[in-house]
Tab-separated table of C-alpha atoms in Angstrom:
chain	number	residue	atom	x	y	z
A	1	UNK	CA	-12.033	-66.878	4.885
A	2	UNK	CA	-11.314	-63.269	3.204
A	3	UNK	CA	-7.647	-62.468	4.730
A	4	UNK	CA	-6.954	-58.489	5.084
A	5	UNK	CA	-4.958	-58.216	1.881
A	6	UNK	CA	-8.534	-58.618	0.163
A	7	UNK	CA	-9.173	-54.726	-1.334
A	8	UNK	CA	-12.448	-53.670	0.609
A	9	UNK	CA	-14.066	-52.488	-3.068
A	10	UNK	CA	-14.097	-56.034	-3.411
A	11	UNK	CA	-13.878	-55.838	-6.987
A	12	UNK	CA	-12.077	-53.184	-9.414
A	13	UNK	CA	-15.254	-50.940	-10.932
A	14	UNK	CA	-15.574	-51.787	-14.340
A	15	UNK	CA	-14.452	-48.561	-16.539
A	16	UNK	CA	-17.488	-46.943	-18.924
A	17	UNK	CA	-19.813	-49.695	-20.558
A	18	UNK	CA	-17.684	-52.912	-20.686
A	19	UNK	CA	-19.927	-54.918	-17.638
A	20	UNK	CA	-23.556	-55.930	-18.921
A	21	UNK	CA	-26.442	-55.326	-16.498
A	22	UNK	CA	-26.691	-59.474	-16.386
A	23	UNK	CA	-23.249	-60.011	-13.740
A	24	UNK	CA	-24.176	-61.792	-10.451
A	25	UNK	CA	-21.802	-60.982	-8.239
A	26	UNK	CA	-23.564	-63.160	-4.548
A	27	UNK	CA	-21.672	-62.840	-1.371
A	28	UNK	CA	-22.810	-65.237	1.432
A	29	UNK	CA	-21.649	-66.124	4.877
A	30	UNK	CA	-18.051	-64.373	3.998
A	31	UNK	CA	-15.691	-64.205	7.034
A	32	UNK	CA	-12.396	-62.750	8.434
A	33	UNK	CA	-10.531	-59.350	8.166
A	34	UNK	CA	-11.429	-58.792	4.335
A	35	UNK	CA	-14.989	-58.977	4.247
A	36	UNK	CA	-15.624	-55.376	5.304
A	37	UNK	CA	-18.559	-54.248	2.945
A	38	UNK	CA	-18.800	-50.165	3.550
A	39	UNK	CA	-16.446	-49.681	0.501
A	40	UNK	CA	-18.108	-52.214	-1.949
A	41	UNK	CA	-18.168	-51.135	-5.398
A	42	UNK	CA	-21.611	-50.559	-5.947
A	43	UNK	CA	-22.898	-52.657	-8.860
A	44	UNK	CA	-26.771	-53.610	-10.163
A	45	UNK	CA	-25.517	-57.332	-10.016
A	46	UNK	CA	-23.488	-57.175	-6.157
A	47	UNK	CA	-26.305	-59.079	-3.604
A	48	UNK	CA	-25.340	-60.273	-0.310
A	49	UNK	CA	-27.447	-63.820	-0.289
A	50	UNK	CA	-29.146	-65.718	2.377
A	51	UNK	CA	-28.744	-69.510	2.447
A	52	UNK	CA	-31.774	-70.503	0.562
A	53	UNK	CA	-30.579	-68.370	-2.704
A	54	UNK	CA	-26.835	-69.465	-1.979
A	55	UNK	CA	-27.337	-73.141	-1.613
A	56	UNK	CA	-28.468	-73.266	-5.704
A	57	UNK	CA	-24.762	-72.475	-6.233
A	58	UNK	CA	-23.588	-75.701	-4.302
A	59	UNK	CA	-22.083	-78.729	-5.615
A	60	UNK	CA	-24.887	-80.750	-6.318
A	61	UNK	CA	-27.519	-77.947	-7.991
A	62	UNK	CA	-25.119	-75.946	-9.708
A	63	UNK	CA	-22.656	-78.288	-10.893
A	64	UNK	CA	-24.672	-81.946	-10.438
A	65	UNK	CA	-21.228	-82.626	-8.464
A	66	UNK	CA	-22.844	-85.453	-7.541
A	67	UNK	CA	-22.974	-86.841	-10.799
A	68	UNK	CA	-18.680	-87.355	-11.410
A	69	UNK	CA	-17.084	-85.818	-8.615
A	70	UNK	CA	-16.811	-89.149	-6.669
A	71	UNK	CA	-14.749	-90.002	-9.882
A	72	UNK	CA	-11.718	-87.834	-9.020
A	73	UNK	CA	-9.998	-87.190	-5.595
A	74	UNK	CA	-11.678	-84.119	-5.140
A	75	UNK	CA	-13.288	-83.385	-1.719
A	76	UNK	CA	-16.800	-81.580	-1.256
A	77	UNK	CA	-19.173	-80.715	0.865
A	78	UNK	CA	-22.732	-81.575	-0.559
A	79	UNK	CA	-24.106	-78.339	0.928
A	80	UNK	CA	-23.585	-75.244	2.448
């Protein structure tokens, strides 16, 4: 959940050169009072995601959570 104190840019815009055209910036399934999107920066790498592209940033696929999280006390979900 995005709480109202989150700036509606989103982000601070990068100042002259400094952000290479490679940044992914995904947003998916964002909620609450701070996820207004009219005032986005506006970036080449900013993409509001469906499901399909935002579930290869879950535990398992991104991170192979799978693989060592069960090791420590931290809680996941296994996907979206």
């Amino acid at each position: 959940m995005m709480p109202s104190v989150i700036d509606p840019k989103g982000w601070f815009p990068w100042v002259g050169a400094s952000a290479p055209n490679t940044i992914f910036y995904p947003e998916f399934a964002n909620y609450g009072a701070g996820v207004v999107t009219k005032d986005r920066v506006i970036w080449k790498g900013l993409k509001f995601i469906a499901a399909k592209q935002a579930s290869k940033f879950s535990v398992i696929p991104f991170i192979q959570g799978d693989k060592w999280l069960k090791d420590t006390d931290m809680s996941y979900k296994s996907g979206l």
